[in-house]
PDB file of C-alpha atoms in Angstrom:
ATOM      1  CA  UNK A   1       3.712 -16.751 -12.464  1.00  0.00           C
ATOM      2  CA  UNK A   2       4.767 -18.719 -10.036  1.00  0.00           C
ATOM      3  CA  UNK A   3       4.631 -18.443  -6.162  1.00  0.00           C
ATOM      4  CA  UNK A   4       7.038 -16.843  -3.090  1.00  0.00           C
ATOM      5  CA  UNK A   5       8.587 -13.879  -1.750  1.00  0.00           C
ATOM      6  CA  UNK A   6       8.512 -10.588  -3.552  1.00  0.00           C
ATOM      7  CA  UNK A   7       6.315 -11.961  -6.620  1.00  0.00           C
ATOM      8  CA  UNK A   8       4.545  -9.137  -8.526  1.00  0.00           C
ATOM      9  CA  UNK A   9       2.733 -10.854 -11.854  1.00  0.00           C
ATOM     10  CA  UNK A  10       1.652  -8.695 -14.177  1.00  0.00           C
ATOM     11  CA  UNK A  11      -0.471  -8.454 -17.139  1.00  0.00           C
ATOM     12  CA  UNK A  12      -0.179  -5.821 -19.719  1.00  0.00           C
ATOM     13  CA  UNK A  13      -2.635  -5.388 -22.882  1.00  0.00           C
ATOM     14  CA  UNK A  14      -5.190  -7.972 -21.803  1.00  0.00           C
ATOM     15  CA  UNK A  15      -7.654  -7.343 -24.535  1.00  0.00           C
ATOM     16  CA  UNK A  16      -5.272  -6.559 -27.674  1.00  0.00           C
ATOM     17  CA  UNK A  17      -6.720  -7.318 -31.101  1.00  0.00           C
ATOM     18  CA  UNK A  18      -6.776 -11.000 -31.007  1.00  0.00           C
ATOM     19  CA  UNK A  19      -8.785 -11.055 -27.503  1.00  0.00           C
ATOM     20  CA  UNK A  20      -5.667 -12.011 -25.685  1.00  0.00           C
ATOM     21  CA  UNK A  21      -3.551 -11.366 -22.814  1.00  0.00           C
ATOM     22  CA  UNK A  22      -0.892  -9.256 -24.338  1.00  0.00           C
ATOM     23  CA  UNK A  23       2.354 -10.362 -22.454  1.00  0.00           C
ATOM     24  CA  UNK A  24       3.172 -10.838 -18.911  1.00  0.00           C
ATOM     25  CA  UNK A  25       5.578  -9.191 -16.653  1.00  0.00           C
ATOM     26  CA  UNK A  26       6.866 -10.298 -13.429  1.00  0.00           C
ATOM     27  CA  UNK A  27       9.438 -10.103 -10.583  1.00  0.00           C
ATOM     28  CA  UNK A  28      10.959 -12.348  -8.052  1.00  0.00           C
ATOM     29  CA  UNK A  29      13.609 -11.740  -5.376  1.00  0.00           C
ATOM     30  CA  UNK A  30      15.014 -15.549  -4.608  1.00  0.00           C
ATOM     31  CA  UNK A  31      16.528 -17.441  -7.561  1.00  0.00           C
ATOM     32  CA  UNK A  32      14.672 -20.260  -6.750  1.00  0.00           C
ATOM     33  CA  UNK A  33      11.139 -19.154  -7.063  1.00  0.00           C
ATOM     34  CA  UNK A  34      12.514 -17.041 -10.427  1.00  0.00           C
ATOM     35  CA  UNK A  35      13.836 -20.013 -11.922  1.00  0.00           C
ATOM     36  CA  UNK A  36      10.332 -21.612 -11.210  1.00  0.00           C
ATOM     37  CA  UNK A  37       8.539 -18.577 -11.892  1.00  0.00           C
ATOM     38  CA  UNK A  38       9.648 -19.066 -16.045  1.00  0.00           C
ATOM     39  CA  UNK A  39       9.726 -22.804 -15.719  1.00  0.00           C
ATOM     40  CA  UNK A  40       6.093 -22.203 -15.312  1.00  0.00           C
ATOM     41  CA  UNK A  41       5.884 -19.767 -17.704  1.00  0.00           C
ATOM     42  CA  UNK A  42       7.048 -22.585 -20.403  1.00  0.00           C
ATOM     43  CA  UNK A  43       4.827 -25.370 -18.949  1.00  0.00           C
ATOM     44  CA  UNK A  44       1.697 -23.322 -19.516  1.00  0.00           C
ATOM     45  CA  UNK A  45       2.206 -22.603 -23.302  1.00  0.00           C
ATOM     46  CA  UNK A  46       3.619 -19.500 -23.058  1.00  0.00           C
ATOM     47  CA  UNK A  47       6.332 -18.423 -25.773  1.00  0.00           C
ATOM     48  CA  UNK A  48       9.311 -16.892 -24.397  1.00  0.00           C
ATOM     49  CA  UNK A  49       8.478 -14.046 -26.335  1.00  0.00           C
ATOM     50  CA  UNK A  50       4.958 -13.949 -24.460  1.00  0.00           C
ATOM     51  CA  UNK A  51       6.176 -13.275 -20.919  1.00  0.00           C
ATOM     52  CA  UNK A  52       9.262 -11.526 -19.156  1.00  0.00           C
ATOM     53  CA  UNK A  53      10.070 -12.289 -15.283  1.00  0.00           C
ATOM     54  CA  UNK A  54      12.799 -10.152 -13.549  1.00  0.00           C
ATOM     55  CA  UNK A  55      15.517 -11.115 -10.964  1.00  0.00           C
ATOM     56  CA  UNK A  56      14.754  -8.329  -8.365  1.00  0.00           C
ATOM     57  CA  UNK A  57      13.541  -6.410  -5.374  1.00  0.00           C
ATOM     58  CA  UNK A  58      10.179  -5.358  -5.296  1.00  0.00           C
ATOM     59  CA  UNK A  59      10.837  -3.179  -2.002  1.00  0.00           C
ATOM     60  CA  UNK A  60      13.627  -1.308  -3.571  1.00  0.00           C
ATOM     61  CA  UNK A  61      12.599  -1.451  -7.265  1.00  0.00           C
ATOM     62  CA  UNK A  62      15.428  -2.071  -8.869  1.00  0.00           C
ATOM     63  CA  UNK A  63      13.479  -3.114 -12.447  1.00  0.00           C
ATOM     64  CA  UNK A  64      14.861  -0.314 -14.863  1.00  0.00           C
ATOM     65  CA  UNK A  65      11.943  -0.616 -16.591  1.00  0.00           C
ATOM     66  CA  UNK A  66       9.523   0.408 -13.564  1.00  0.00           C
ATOM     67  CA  UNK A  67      11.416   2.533 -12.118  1.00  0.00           C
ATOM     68  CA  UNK A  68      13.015   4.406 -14.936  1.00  0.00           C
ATOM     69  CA  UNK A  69       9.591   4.836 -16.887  1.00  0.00           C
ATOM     70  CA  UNK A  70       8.891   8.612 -18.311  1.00  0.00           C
ATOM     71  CA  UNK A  71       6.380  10.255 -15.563  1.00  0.00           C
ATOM     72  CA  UNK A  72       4.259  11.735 -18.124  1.00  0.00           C
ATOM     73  CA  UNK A  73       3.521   8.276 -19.686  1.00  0.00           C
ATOM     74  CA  UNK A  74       4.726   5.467 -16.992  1.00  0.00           C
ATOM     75  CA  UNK A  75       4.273   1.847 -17.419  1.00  0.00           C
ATOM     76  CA  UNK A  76       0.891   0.208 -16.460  1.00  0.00           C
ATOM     77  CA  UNK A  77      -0.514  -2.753 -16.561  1.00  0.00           C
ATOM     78  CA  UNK A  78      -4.310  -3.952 -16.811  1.00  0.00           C
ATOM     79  CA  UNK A  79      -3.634  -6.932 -13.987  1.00  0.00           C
ATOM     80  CA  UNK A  80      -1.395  -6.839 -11.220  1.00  0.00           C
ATOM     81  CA  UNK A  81      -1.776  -9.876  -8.987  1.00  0.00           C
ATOM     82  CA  UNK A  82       0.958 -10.292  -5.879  1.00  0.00           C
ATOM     83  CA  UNK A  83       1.391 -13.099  -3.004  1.00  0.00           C
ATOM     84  CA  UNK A  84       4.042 -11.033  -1.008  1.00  0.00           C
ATOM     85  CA  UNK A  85       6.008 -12.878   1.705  1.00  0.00           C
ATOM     86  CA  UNK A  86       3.656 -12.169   4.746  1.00  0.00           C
ATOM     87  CA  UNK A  87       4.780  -8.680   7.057  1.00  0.00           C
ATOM     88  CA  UNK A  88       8.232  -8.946   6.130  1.00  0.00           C
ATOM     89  CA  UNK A  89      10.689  -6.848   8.075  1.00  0.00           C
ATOM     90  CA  UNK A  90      12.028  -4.219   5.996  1.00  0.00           C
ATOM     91  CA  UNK A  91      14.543  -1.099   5.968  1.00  0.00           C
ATOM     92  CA  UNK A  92      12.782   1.678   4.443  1.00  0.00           C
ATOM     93  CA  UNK A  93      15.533   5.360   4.465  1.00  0.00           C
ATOM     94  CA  UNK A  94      14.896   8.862   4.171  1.00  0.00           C
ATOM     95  CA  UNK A  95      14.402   8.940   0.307  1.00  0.00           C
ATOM     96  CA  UNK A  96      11.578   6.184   0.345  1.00  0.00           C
ATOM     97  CA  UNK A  97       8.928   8.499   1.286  1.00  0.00           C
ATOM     98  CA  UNK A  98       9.990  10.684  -2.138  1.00  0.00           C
ATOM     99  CA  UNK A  99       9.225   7.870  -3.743  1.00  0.00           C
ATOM    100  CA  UNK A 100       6.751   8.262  -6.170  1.00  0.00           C
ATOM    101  CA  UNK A 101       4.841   4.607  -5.147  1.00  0.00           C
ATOM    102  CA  UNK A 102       4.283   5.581  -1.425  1.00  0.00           C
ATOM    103  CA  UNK A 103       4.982   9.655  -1.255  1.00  0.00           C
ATOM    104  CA  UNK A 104       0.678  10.331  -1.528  1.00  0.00           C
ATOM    105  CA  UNK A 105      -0.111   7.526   0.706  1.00  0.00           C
ATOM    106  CA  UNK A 106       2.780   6.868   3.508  1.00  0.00           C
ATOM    107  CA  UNK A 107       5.450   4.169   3.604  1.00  0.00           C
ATOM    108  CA  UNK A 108       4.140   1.021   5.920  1.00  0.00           C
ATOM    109  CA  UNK A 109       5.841   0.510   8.252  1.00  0.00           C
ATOM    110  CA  UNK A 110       9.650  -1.924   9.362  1.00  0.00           C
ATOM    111  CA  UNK A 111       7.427  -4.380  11.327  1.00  0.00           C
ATOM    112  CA  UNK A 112       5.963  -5.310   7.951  1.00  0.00           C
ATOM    113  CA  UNK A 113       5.945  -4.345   4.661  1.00  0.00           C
ATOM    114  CA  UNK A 114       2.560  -5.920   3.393  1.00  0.00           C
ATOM    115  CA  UNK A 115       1.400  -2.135   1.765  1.00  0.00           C
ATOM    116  CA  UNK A 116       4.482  -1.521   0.368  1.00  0.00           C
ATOM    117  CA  UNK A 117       4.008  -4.103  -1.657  1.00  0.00           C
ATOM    118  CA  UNK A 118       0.056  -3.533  -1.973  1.00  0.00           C
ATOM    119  CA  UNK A 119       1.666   0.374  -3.314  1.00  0.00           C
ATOM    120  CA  UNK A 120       3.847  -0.941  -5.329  1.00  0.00           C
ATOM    121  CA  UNK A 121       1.608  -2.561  -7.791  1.00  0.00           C
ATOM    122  CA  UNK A 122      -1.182  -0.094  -7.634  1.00  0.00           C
ATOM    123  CA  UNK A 123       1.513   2.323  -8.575  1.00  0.00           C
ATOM    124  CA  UNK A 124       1.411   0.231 -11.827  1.00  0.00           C
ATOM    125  CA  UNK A 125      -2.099  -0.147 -12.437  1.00  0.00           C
ATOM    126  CA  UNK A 126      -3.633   1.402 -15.502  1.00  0.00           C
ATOM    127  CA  UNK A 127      -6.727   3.491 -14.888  1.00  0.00           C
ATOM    128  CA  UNK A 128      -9.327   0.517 -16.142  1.00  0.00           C
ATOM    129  CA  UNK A 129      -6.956  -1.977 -14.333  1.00  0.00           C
ATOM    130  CA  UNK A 130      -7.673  -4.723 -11.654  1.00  0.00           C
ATOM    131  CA  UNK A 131      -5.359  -5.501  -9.162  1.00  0.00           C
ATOM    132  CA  UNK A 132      -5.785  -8.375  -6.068  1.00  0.00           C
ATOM    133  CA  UNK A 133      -2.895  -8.834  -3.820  1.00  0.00           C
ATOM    134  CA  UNK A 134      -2.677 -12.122  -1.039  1.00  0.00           C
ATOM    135  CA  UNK A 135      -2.149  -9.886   2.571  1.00  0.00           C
ATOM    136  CA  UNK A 136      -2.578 -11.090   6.181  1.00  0.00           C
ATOM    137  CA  UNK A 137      -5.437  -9.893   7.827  1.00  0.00           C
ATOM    138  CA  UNK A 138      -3.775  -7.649  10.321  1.00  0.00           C
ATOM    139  CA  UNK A 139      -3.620  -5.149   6.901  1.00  0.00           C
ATOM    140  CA  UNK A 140      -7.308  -4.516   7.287  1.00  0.00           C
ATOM    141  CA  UNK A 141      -7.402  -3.252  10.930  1.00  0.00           C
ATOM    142  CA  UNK A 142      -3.827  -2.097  12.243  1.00  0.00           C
ATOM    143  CA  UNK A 143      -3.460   1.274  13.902  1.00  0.00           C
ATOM    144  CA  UNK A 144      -0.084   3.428  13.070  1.00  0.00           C
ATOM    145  CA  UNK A 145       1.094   4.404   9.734  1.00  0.00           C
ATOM    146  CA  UNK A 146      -1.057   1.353   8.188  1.00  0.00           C
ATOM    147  CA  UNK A 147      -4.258   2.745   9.267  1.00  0.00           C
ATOM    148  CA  UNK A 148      -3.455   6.259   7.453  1.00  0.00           C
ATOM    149  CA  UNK A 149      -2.604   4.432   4.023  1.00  0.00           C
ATOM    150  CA  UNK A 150      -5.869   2.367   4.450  1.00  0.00           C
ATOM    151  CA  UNK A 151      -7.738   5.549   4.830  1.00  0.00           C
ATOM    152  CA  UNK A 152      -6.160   7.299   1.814  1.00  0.00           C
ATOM    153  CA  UNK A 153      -6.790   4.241  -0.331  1.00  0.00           C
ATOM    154  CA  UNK A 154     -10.950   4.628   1.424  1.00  0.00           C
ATOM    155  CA  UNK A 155     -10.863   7.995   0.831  1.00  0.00           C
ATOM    156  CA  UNK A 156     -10.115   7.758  -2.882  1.00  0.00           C
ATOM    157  CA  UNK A 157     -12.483   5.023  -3.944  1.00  0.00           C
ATOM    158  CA  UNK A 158      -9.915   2.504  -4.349  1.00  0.00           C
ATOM    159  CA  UNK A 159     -10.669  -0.790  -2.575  1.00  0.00           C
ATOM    160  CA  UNK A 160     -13.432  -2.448  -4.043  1.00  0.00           C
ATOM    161  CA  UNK A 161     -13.654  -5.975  -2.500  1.00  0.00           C
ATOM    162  CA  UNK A 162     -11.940  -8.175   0.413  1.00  0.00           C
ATOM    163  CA  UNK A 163     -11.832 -11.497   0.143  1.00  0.00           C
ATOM    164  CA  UNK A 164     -11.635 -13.686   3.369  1.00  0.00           C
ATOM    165  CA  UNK A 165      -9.901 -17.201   2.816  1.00  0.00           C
ATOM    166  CA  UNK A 166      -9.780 -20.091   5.187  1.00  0.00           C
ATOM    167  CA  UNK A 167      -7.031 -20.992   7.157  1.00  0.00           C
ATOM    168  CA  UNK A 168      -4.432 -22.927   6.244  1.00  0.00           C
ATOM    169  CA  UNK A 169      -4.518 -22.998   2.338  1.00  0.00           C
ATOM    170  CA  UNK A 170      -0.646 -22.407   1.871  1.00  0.00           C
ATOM    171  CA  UNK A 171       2.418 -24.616   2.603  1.00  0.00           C
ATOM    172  CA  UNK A 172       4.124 -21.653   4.399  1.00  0.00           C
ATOM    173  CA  UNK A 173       1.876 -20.727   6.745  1.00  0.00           C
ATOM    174  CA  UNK A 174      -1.432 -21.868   8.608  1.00  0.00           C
ATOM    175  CA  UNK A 175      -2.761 -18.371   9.623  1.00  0.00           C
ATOM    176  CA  UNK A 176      -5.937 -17.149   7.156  1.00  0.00           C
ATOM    177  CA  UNK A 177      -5.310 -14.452   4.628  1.00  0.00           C
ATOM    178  CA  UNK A 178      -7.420 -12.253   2.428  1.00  0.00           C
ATOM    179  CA  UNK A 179      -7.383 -10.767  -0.749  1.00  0.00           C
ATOM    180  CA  UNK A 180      -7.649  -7.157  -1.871  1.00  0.00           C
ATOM    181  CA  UNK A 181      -8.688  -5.901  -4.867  1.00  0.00           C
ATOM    182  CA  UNK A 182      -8.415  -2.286  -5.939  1.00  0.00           C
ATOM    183  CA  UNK A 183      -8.997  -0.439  -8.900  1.00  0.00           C
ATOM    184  CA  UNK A 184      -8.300   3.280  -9.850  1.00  0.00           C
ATOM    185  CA  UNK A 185     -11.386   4.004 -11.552  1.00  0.00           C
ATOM    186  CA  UNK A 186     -14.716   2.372  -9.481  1.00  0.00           C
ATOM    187  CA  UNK A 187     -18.094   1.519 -10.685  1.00  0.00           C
ATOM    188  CA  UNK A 188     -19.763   1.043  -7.054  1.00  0.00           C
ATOM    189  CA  UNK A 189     -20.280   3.477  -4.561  1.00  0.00           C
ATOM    190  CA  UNK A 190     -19.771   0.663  -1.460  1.00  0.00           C
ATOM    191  CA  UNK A 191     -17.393  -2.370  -0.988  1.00  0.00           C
ATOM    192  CA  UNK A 192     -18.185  -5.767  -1.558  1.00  0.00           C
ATOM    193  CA  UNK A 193     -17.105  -8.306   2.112  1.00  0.00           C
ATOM    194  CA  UNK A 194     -17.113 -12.132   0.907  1.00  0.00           C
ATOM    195  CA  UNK A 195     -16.196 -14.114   4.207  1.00  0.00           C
ATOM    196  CA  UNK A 196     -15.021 -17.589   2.336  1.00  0.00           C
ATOM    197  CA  UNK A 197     -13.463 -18.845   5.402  1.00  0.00           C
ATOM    198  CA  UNK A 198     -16.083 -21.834   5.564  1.00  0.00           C
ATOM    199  CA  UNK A 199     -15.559 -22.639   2.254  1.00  0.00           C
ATOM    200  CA  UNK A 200     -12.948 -25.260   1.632  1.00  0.00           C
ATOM    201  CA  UNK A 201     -12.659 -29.239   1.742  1.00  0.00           C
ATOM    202  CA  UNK A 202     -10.624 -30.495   4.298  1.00  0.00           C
ATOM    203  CA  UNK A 203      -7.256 -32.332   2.888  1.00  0.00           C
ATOM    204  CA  UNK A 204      -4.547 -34.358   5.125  1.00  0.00           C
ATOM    205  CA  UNK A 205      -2.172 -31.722   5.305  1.00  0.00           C
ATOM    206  CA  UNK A 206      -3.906 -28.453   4.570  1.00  0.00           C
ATOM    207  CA  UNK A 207      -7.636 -27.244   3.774  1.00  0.00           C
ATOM    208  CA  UNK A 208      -8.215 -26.705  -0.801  1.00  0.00           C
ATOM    209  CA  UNK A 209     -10.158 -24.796  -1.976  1.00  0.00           C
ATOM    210  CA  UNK A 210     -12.515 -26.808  -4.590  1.00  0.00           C
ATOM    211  CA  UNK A 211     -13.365 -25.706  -8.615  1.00  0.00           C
ATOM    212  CA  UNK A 212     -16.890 -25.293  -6.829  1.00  0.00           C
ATOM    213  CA  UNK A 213     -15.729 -23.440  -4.387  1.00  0.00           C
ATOM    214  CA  UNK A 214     -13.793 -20.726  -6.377  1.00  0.00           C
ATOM    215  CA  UNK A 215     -16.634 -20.486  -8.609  1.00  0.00           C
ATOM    216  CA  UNK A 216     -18.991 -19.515  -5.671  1.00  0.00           C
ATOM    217  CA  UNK A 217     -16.357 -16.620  -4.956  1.00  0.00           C
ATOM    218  CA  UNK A 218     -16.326 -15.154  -8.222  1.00  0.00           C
ATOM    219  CA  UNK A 219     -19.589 -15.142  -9.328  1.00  0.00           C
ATOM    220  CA  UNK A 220     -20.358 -13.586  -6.423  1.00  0.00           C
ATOM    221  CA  UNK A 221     -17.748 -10.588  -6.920  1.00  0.00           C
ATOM    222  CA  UNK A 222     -18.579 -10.212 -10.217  1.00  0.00           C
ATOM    223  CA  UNK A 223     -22.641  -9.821  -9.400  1.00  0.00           C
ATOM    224  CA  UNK A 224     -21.621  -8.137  -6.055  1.00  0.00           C
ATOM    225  CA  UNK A 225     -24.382 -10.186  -4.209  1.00  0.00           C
ATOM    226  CA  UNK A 226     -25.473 -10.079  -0.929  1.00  0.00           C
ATOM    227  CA  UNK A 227     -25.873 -13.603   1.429  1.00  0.00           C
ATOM    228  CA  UNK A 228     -26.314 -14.371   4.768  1.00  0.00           C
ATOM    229  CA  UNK A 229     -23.113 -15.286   6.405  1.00  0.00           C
ATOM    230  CA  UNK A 230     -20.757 -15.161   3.268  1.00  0.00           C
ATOM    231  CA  UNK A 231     -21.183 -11.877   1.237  1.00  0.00           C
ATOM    232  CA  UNK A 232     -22.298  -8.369   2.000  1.00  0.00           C
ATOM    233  CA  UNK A 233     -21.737  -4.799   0.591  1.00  0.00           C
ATOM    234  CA  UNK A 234     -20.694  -2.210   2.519  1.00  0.00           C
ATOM    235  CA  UNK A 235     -21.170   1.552   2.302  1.00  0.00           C
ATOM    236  CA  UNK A 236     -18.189   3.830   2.704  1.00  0.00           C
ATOM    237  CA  UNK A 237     -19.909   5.712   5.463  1.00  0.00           C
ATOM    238  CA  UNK A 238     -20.538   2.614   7.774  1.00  0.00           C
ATOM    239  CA  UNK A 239     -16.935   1.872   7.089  1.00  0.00           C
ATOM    240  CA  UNK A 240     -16.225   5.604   7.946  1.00  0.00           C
ATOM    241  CA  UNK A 241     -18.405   5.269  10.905  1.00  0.00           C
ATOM    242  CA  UNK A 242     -15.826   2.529  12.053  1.00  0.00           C
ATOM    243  CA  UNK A 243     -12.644   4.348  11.825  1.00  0.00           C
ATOM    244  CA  UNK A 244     -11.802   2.693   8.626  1.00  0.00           C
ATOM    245  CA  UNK A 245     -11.959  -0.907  10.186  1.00  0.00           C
ATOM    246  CA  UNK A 246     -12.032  -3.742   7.320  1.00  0.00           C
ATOM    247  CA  UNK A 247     -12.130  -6.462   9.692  1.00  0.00           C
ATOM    248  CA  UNK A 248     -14.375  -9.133   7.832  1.00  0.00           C
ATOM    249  CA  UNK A 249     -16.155 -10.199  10.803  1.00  0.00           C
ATOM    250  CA  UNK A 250     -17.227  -6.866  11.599  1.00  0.00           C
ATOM    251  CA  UNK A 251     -19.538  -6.960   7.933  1.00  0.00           C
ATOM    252  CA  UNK A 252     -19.971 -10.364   7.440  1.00  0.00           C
ATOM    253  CA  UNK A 253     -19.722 -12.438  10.670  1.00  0.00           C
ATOM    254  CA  UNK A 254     -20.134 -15.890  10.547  1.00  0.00           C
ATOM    255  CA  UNK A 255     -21.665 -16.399  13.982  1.00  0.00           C
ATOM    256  CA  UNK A 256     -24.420 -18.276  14.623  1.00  0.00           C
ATOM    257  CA  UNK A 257     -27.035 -17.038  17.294  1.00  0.00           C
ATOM    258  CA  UNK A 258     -27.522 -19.989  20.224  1.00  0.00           C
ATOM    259  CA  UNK A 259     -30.639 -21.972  20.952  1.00  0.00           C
ATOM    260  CA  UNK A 260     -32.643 -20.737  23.316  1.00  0.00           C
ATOM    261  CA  UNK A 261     -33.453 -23.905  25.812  1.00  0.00           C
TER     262      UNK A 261
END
């Protein structure tokens, strides 16, 4: 659905009668990216009918249709995949801890709001629901009021793979970035590390990643196996053991030992 700042793509009813993706739902914050966001939407095949993208703010969740939901049966989607704007400053008041997307878990903090986006769509996700979200590193090892909503998230069984990507895949920035993926309802008892930062072909302005490539990646999370130097699982006691640390390295480091001359 597009790419930018405040994107939240969503997929609701993924496995209706007919085998396919119900409809899909999504919000952007600049006009631009919203315009190009449906344009999209329209160059893929998709009926007008088939998808609906809203003109808003994630942060402050202005989509009536989110926000006013009935609590005893909210909205929720099967698929929520986000590519935030990167720690984005942001102006969170006294009434954003009541609300309900960030009240059990904390609200991240102004420096950055990379889990109030990650909270937002989990918020939305239905119980049998996926969800991967594009995040800086710095999500999986700050300290502060980050660390705490990374532990809840632990704590409940929530995150079940991180994704390491190389550097300098995007347009807008060069620095590497990793994907989350969460679910409310886990099959595994640990947490699958795929370090993919070697993996990517080299272009003249920044690195691709190849149909090979992104094949490796998913086969992998969906078998959950374990190689040397690119995928490993994790229990949640080691990752207890290190104070709730997701730093990629730490589980699947890429460093090679030295010759001995």
């Amino acid at each position: 659905c597009g790419s930018g700042s405040l994107l939240l793509n969503v997929n609701r009813q993924m496995k209706d009668k007919g085998g396919k993706i119900g409809k899909i739902y999504g919000q952007e914050k600049e006009v631009t990216t919203f315009n190009l966001a449906r344009m999209n939407m329209l160059l893929h095949g998709l009926h007008d009918s088939e998808f609906e993208i809203f003109h808003g703010d994630t942060l402050t969740n202005d989509w009536a249709m989110l926000k006013d939901s009935n609590p005893v049966k909210p909205v929720t989607f099967d698929a929520v995949v986000a590519n935030p704007p990167f720690s984005l400053k942001w102006e969170p008041d006294d009434e954003t801890s009541k609300d309900p997307r960030f009240k059990n878990y904390g609200v991240a903090p102004k420096s950055a709001a990379d889990f109030a986006f990650l909270l937002h769509g989990f918020n939305y996700l239905s119980d049998n629901g996926t969800m991967a979200i594009i995040l800086p590193h710095g999500v999986l090892f700050r300290g502060g009021t980050e660390a705490a909503i990374r532990q809840k998230l632990l704590a409940d069984d929530n995150i079940d793979c991180i994704i390491g990507l190389p550097s300098n895949l995007f347009y807008s920035t060069g620095i590497p970035v990793c994907i989350i993926v969460l679910k409310k309802c886990r099959k595994s008892d640990d947490i699958l590390f795929i370090n993919a930062a070697e993996l990517y072909e080299k272009g003249k302005k920044q690195n691709e990643l190849t149909e090979d490539h992104i094949n490796k990646i998913v086969e992998t999370y969906r078998t959950r196996t374990e190689e040397e130097r690119f995928s490993h699982r994790v229990s949640l006691k080691e990752i207890h053991d290190n104070d709730y640390n997701l730093n990629i390295t730490r589980y699947v480091s890429l460093a090679q030992e030295e010759v001995q001359i």
